[in-house]
CSV table of C-alpha atoms and ligand atoms in Angstrom, one decimal:
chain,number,residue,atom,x,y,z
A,17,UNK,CA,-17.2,-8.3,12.6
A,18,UNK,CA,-19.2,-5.4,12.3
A,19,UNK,CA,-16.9,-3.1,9.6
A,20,UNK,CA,-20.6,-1.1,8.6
A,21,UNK,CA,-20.7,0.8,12.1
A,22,UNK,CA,-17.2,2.1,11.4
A,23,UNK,CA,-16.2,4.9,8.6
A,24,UNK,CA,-12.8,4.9,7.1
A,25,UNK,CA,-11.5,7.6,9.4
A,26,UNK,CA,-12.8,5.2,12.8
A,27,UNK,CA,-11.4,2.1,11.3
A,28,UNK,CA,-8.1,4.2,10.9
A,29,UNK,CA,-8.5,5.2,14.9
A,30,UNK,CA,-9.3,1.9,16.1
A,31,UNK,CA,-6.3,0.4,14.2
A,32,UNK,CA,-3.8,2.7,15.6
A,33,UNK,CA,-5.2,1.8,19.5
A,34,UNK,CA,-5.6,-1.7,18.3
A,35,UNK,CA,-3.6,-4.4,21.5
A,36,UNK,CA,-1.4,-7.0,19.3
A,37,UNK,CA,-4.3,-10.0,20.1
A,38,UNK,CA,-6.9,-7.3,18.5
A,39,UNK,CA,-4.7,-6.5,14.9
A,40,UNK,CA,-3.6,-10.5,15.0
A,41,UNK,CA,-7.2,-11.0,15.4
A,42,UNK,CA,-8.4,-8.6,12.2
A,43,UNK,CA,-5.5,-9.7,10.3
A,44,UNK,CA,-6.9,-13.5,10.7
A,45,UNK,CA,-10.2,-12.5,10.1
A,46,UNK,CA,-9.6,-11.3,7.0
A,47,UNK,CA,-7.5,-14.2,5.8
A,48,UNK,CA,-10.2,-16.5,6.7
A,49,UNK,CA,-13.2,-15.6,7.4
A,50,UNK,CA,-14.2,-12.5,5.5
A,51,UNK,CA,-17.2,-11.9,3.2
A,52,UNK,CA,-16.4,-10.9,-0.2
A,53,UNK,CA,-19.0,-7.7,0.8
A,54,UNK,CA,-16.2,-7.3,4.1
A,55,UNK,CA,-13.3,-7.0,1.8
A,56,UNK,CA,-15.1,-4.4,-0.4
A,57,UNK,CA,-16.0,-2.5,2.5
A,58,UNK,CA,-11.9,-2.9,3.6
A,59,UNK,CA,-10.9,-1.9,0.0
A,60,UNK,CA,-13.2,0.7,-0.4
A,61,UNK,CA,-12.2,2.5,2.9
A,62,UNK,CA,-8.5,2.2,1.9
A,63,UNK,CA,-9.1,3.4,-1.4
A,64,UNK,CA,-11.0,6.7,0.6
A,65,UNK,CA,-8.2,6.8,2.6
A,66,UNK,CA,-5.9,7.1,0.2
A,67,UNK,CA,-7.5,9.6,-2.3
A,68,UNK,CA,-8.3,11.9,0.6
A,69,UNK,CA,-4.5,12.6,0.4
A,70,UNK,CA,-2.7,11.4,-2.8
A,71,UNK,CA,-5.6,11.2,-5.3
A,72,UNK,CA,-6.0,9.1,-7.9
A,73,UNK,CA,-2.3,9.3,-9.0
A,74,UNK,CA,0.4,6.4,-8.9
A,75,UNK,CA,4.1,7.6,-8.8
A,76,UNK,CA,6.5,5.8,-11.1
A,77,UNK,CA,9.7,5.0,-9.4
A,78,UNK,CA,12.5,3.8,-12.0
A,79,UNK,CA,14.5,0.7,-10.0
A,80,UNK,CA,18.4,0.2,-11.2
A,81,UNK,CA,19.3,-2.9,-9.9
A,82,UNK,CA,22.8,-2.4,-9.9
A,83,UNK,CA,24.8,-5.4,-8.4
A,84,UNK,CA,24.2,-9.1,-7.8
A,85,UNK,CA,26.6,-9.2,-5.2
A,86,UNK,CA,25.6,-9.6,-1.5
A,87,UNK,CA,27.7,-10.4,1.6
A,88,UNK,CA,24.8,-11.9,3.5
A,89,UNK,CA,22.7,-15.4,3.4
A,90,UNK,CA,19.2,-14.5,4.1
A,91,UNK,CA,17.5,-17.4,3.7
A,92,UNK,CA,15.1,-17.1,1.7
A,93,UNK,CA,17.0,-14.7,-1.1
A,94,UNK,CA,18.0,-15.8,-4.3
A,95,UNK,CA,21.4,-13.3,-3.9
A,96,UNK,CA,22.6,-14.9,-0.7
A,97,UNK,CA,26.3,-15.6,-1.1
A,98,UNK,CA,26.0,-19.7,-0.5
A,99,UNK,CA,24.1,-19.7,-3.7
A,100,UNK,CA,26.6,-20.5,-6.2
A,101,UNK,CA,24.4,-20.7,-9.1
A,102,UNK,CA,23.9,-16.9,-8.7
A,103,UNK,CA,25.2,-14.7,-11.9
A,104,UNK,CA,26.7,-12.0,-10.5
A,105,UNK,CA,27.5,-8.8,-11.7
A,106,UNK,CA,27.9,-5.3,-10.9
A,107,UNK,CA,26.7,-2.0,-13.1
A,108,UNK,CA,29.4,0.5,-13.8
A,109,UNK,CA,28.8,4.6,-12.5
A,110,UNK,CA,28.3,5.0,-16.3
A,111,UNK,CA,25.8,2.3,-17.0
A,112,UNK,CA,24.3,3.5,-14.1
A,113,UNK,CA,23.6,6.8,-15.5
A,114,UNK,CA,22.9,5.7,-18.6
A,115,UNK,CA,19.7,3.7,-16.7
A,116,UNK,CA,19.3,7.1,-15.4
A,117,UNK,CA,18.9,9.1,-18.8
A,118,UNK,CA,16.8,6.5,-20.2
A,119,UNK,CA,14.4,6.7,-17.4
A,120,UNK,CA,14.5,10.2,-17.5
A,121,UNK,CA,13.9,10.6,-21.0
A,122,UNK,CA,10.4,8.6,-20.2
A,123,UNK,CA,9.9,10.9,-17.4
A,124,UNK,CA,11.2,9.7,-14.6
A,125,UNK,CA,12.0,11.7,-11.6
A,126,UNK,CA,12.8,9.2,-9.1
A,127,UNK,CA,15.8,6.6,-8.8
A,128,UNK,CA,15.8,3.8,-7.0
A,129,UNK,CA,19.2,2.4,-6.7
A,130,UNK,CA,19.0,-1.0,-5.4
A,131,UNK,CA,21.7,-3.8,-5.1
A,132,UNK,CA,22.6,-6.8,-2.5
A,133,UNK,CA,24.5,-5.7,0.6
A,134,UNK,CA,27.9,-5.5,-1.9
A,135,UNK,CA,31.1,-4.5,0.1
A,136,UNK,CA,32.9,-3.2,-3.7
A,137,UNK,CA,30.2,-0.4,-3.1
A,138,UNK,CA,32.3,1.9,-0.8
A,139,UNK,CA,31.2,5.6,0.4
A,140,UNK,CA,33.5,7.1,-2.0
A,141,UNK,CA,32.1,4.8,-5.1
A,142,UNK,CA,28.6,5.6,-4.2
A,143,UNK,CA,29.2,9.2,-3.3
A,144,UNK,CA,30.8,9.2,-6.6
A,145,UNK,CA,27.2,7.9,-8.0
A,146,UNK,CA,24.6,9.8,-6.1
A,147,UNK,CA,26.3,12.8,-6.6
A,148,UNK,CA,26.8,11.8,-10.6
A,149,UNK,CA,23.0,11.8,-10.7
A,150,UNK,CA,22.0,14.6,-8.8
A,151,UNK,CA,24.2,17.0,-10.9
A,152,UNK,CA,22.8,15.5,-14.0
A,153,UNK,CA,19.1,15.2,-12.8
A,154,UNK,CA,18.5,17.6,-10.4
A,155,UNK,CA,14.9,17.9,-10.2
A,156,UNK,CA,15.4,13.9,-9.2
A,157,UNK,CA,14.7,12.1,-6.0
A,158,UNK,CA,17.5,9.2,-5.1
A,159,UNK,CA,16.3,6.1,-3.7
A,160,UNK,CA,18.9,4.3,-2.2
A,161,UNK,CA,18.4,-0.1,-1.3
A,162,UNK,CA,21.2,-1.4,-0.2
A,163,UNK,CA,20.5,-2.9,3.1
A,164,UNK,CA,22.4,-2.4,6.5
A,165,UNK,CA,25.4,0.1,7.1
A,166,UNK,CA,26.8,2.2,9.8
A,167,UNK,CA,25.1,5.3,10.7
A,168,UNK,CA,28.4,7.1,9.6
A,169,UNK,CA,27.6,5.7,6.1
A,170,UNK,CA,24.2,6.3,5.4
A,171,UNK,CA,24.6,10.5,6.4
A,172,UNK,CA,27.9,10.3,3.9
A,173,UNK,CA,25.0,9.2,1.6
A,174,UNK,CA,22.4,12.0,2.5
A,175,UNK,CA,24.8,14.6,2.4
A,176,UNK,CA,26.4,12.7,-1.5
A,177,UNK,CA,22.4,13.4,-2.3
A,178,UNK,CA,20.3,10.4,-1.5
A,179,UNK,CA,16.5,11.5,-0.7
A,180,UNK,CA,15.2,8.2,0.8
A,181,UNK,CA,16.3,4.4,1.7
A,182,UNK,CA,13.8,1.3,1.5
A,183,UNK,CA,15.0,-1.3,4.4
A,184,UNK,CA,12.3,-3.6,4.4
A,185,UNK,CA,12.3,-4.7,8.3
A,186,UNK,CA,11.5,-8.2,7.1
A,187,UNK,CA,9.4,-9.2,10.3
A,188,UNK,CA,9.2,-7.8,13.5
A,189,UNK,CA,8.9,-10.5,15.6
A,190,UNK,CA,12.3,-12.0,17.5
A,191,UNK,CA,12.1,-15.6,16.8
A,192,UNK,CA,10.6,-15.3,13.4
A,193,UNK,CA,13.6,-13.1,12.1
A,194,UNK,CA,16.3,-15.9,13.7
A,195,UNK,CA,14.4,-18.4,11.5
A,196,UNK,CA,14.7,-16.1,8.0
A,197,UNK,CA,18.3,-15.4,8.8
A,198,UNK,CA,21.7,-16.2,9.6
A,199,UNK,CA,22.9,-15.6,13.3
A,200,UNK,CA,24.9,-12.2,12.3
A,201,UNK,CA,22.1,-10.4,11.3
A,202,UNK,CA,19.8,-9.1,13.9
A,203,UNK,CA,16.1,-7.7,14.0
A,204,UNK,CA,17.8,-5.1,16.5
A,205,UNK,CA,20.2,-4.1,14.5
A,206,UNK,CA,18.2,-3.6,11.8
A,207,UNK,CA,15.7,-1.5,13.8
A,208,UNK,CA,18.5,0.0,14.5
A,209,UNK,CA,19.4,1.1,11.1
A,210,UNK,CA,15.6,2.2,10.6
A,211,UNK,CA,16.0,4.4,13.1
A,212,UNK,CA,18.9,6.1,12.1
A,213,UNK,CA,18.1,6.5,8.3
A,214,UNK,CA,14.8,8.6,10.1
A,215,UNK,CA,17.2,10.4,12.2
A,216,UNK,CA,19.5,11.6,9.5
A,217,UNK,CA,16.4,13.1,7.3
A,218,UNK,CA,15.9,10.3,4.9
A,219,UNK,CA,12.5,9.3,3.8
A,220,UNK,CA,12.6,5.5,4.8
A,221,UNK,CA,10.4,2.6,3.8
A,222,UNK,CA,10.6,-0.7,5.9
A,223,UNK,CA,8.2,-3.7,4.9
A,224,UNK,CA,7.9,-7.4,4.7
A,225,UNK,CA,7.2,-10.4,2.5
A,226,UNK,CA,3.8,-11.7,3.0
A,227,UNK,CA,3.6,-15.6,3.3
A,228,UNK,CA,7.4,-15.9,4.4
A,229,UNK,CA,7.9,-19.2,6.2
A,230,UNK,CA,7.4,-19.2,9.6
A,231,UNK,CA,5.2,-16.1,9.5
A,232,UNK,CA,1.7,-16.0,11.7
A,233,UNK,CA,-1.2,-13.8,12.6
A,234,UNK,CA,0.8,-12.6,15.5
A,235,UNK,CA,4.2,-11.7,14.5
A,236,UNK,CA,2.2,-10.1,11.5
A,237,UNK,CA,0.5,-8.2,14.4
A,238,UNK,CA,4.1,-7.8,15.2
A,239,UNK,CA,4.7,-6.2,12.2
A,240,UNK,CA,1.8,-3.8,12.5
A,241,UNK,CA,2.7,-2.7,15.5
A,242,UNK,CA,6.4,-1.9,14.7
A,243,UNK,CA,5.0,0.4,11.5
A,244,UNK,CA,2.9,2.1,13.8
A,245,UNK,CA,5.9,2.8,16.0
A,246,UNK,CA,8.2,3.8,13.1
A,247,UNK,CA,5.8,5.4,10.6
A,248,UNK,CA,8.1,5.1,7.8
A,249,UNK,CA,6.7,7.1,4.6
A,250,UNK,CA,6.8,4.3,2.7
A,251,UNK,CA,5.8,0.6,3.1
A,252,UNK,CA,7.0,-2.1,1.0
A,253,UNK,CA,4.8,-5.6,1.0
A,254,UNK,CA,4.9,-8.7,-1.4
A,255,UNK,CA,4.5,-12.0,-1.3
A,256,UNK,CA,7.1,-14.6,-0.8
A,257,UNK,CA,8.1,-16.6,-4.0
A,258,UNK,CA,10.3,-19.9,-3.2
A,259,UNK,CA,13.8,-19.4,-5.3
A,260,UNK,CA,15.3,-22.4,-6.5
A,261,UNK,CA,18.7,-22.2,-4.9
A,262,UNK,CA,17.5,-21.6,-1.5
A,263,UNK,CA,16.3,-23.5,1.7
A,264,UNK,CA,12.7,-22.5,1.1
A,265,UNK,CA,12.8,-23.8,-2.3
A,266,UNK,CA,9.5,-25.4,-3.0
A,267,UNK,CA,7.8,-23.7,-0.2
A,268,UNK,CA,4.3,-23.1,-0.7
A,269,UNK,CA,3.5,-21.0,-3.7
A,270,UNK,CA,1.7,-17.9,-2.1
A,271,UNK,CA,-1.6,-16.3,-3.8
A,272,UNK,CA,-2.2,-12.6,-3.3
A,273,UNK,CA,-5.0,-12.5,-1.5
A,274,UNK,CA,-3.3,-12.1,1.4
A,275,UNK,CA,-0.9,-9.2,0.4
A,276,UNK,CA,-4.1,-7.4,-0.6
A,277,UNK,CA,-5.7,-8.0,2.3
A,278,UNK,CA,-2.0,-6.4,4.1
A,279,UNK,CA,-2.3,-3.8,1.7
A,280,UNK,CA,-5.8,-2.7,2.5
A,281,UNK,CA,-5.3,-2.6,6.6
A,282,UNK,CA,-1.6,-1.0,6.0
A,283,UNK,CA,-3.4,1.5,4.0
A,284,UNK,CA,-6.2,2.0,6.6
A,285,UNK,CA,-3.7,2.4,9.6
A,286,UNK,CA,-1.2,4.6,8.3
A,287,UNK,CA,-3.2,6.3,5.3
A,288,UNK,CA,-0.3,8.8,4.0
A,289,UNK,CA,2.4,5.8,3.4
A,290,UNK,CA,3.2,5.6,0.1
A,291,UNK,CA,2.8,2.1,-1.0
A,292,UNK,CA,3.8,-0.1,-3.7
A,293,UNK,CA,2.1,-2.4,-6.1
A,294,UNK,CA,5.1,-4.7,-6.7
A,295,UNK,CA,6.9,-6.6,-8.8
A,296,UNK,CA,6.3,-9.7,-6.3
A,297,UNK,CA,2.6,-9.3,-6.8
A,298,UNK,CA,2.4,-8.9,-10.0
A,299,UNK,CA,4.7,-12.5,-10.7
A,300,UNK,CA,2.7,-14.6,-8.6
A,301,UNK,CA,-0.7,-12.7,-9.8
A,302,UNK,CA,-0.9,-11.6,-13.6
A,303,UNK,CA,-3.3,-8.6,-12.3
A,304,UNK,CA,-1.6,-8.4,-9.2
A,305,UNK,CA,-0.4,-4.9,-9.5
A,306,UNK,CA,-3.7,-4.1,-10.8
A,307,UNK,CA,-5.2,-5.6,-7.8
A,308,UNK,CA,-2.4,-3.9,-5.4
A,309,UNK,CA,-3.4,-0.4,-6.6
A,310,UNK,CA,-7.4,-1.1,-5.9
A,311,UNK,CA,-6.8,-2.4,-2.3
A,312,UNK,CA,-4.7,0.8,-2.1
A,313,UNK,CA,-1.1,0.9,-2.9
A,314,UNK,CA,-0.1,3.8,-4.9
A,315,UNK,CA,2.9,3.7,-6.2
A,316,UNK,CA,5.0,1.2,-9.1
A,317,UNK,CA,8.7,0.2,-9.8
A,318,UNK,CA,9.0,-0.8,-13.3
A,319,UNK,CA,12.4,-1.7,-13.5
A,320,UNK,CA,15.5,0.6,-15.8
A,321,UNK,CA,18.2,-1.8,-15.3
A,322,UNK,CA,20.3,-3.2,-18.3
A,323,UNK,CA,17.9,-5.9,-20.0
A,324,UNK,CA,21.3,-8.2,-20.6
A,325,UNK,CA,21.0,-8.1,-16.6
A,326,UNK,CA,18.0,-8.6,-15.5
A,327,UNK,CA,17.6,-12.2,-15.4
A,328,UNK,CA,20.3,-12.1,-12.9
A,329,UNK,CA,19.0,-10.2,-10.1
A,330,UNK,CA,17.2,-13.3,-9.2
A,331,UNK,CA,15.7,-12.7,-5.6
A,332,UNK,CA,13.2,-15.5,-6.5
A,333,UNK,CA,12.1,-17.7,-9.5
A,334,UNK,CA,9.9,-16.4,-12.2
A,335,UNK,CA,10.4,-12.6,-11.7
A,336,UNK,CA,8.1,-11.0,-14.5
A,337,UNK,CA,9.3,-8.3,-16.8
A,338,UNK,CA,12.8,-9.4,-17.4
A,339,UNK,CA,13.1,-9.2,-20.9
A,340,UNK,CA,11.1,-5.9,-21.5
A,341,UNK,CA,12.8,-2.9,-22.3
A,342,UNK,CA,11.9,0.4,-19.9
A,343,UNK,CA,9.8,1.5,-22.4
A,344,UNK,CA,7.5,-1.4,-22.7
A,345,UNK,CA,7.1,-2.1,-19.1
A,346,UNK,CA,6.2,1.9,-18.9
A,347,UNK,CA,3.7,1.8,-21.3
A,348,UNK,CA,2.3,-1.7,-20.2
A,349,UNK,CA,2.2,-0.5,-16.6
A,350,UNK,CA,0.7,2.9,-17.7
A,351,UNK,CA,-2.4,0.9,-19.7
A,352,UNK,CA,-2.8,-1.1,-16.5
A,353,UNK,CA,-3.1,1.8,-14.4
A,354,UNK,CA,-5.5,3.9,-16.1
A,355,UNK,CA,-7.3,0.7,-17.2
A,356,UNK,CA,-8.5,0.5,-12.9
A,357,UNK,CA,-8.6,4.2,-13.2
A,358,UNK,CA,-5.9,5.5,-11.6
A,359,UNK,CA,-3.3,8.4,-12.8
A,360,UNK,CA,-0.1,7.5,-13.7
A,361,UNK,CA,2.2,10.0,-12.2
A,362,UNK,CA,5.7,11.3,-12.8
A,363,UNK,CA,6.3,13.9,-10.2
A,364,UNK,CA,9.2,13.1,-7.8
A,365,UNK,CA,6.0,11.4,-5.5
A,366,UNK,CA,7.4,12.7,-2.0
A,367,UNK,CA,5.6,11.7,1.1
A,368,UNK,CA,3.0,13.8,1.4
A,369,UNK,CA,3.9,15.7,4.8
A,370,UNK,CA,8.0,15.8,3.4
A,371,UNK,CA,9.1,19.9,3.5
A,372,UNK,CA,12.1,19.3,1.9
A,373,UNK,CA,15.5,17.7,2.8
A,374,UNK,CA,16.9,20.4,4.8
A,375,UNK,CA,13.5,19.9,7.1
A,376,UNK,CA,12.1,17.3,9.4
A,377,UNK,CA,9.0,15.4,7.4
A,378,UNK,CA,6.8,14.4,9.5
B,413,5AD,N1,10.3,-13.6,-2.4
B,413,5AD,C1,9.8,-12.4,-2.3
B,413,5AD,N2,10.5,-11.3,-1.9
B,413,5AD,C2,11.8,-11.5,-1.7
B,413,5AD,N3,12.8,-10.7,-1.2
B,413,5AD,C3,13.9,-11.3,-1.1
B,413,5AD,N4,13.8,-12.6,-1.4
B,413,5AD,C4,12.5,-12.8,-1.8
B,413,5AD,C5,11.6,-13.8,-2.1
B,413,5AD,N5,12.1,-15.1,-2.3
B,413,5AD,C6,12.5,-9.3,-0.9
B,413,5AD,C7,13.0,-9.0,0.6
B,413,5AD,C8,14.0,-7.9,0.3
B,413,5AD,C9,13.6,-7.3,-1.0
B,413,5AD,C10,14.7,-6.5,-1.7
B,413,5AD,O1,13.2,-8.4,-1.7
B,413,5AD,O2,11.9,-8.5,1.4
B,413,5AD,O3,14.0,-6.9,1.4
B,414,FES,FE1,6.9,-4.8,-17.4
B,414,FES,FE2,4.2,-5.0,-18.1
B,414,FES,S1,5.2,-3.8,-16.6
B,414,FES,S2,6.0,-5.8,-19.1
C-alpha cells in the first residue's frame, strides 16, 4: 500500500469513491498489516484534515446521564431490561438542572442529555426539561441520547429546544445487527430514525462500537459506507467492553488500536465530523483519549451526572471516571489535552458548516 503517492486531500477522494471490497480492504490493512511509518502517515493526514477546519481546539460536551432505565435488551448493554442486577434510577428536571449549572459554571456550553430508551420520559416531561435548560442557558446547545422514537417525537423535541441527537447506528450490516439485538429492533428502523432526526434540522451523530462481536472487515466497510451516505456531523466510535451481566460477558477484551485506526480513516473520509475521544477508549486504554485526539477525534464528554449515580449507568464493566467530581475530570481532561497539544474548547462546538437551527446545515 502505497499511502506516500497520496496527500491528505486524495486519500480523502479515494475514500469517498472507495467499492465496499476496497474500504474492507484498507480497513484490514490497517489492522494487520500496517507499518508503524503507515499509521503515522494515516494519523498525520487525519490530524491535517482535521486542523484545516476545526484547529487545534477540542469541544467539551458536559454528558447528564439521566436514567438507568431502558425498555430494550441489546445485547451487549449493561442497561438492557433482562439484566436484573442493574441499579436503576432516574434524575429529577431539578437534578437535571442542577448538572446543568454545575457544568456551566466550569464553562460548559453544551448538554448532552443521555439516558436508556426510558418510557417514564414522555414528550411533555422532556419538553418540560429541554425547554428548562434553554431558558436558563440560552447560549447552550442540547444534546439529546435517548435512542429510537417516532418522528412525531423527536420534532416535539426540536421545536422544546434540542440542537442535536447522537443515535449510534451500531452496525450497518443486516445480519450483524440481528446478532447484537433482539428481533424488535431493526437496522431499518433505525436508519429510519437517522434519517428523520436529519430531516427535522437536528445535528445527528450515528456510530458504532469497534470490536463488537460478530463485527468483520466487511460489515465495517458496511459501516463506512452508510456514514458516507448519511454524513452525520458527528461520529461516535469506541471499543466494545464485555459487561458482566450480559451475553458477551467475557468476550474478548478489545485494545484501541483498532478504534484509532477507525478514527484516523473516519477522520480522513468525512474530515468536518466532529468526533469523539471517548469514555470507552479511555477505560480500556489509560491514554486512550490522549491517543483518540492524535489519530484525530476532536471533541470530549467528561461526564456532569450526580457522582452518587454514576456507578450505575453501567453500559459495561470498569467505566473510568465514576467517582470524580465535574471538576476533576475537567481539569484532568484539560491537562491531557494540552499535554498532546490541543486546545481545550468551550464554545457551543457546532458542526462546522451548521447556519443555525432555523437553516439547513449542510
Ligand atoms: N461497550 C462499549 N460501548 C457500549 N455501548 C453500549 N454497550 C456497550 C459496551 N458493552 C455503547 C453503544 C450505545 C452507546 C450509548 O454506548 O454503542 O449506542
Ligand atoms: Fe475524569 Fe480524568 S477525565 S478523572
Amino acid at each position: 500500500m502505497d499511502l506516500s503517492l497520496k496527500d491528505p486531500e486524495g486519500f480523502s477522494k479515494w475514500m469517498n469513491s472507495a467499492v465496499k471490497k476496497e474500504l474492507s480492504d484498507i480497513i484490514r490493512y490497517f489492522f494487520e498489516e500496517a507499518t508503524a511509518e503507515e499509521w503515522s502517515v494515516m494519523s498525520s493526514y487525519a490530524n491535517e484534515l482535521r486542523e484545516k477546519y476545526y484547529g487545534k481546539k477540542v469541544y467539551f460536551r458536559g454528558l447528564i446521564e439521566f436514567s438507568s432505565f431502558c425498555r430494550n435488551d441489546c445485547f451487549y448493554c449493561g442497561l438492557c431490561r433482562s439484566n436484573r442486577s442493574a441499579k436503576r434510577y432516574r434524575l429529577t428536571p431539578e437534578e437535571i438542572f442542577d448538572c446543568c449549572r454545575t457544568g456551566y459554571d466550569l464553562g460548559f456550553r453544551t448538554f448532552v442529555l443521555q439516558s436508556g430508551e426510558d418510557k417514564y420520559f414522555t414528550d411533555a416531561r422532556l419538553c418540560h426539561t429541554i425547554s428548562g435548560i434553554k431558558e436558563f442557558f440560552p447560549d447552550c446547545a442540547v444534546t439529546l441520547s435517548m435512542g429510537e422514537r417516532s418522528f412525531a417525537s423527536y420534532k416535539y423535541l426540536f421545536d422544546a429546544g434540542a440542537d442535536r441527537y447522537l443515535l449510534r447506528h451500531e452496525t450497518a450490516d443486516e445480519a450483524h445487527y440481528v446478532k447484537l439485538h433482539p428481533s424488535e429492533l431493526s437496522l431499518k428502523n433505525r436508519k429510519q430514525c437517522l434519517y428523520h432526526l436529519k430531516e427535522i434540522g437536528y445535528q445527528v451523530g450515528a456510530g458504532f462500537m469497534v470490536d463488537s462481536p460478530f463485527q468483520t472487515f466487511d460489515t465495517l466497510a458496511e459501516d463506512f459506507l452508510f456514514l458516507r451516505e448519511l454524513k452525520p456531523q458527528m461520529i461516535g466510535i469506541g471499543p466494545f467492553i464485555p459487561q458482566k451481566d450480559t451475553r458477551f460477558r467475557g468476550y474478548c477484551t478489545p485494545s484501541s488500536s483498532r478504534t484509532l485506526a477507525l478514527l484516523s480513516l473516519i477522520r480522513i473520509m468525512l474530515p468536518k465530523t466532529l468526533l469523539p475521544a471517548t469514555t470507552a477508549l479511555g477505560t480500556i486504554d489509560p491514554l486512550g483519549r490522549e491517543k483518540g485526539l492524535k489519530a484525530g477525534a476532536n471533541v470530549v464528554m467528561p461526564n456532569l451526572s450526580p457522582v452518587k449515580y454514576r456507578r450505575d449507568y453501567a453500559l459495561y464493566d470498569n467505566k473510568i471516571c465514576t467517582d470524580e467530581e465535574a471538576a476533576e475530570c475537567l481539569s484532568c481532561l484539560a491537562r491531557r489535552i494540552t499535554s498532546v497539544g490541543y486546545i481545550p474548547d468551550f464554545s457551543r462546538g457546532d458542526y462546522i458548516d451548521f447556519l443555525g437551527k432555523d437553516s439547513s446545515c449542510g
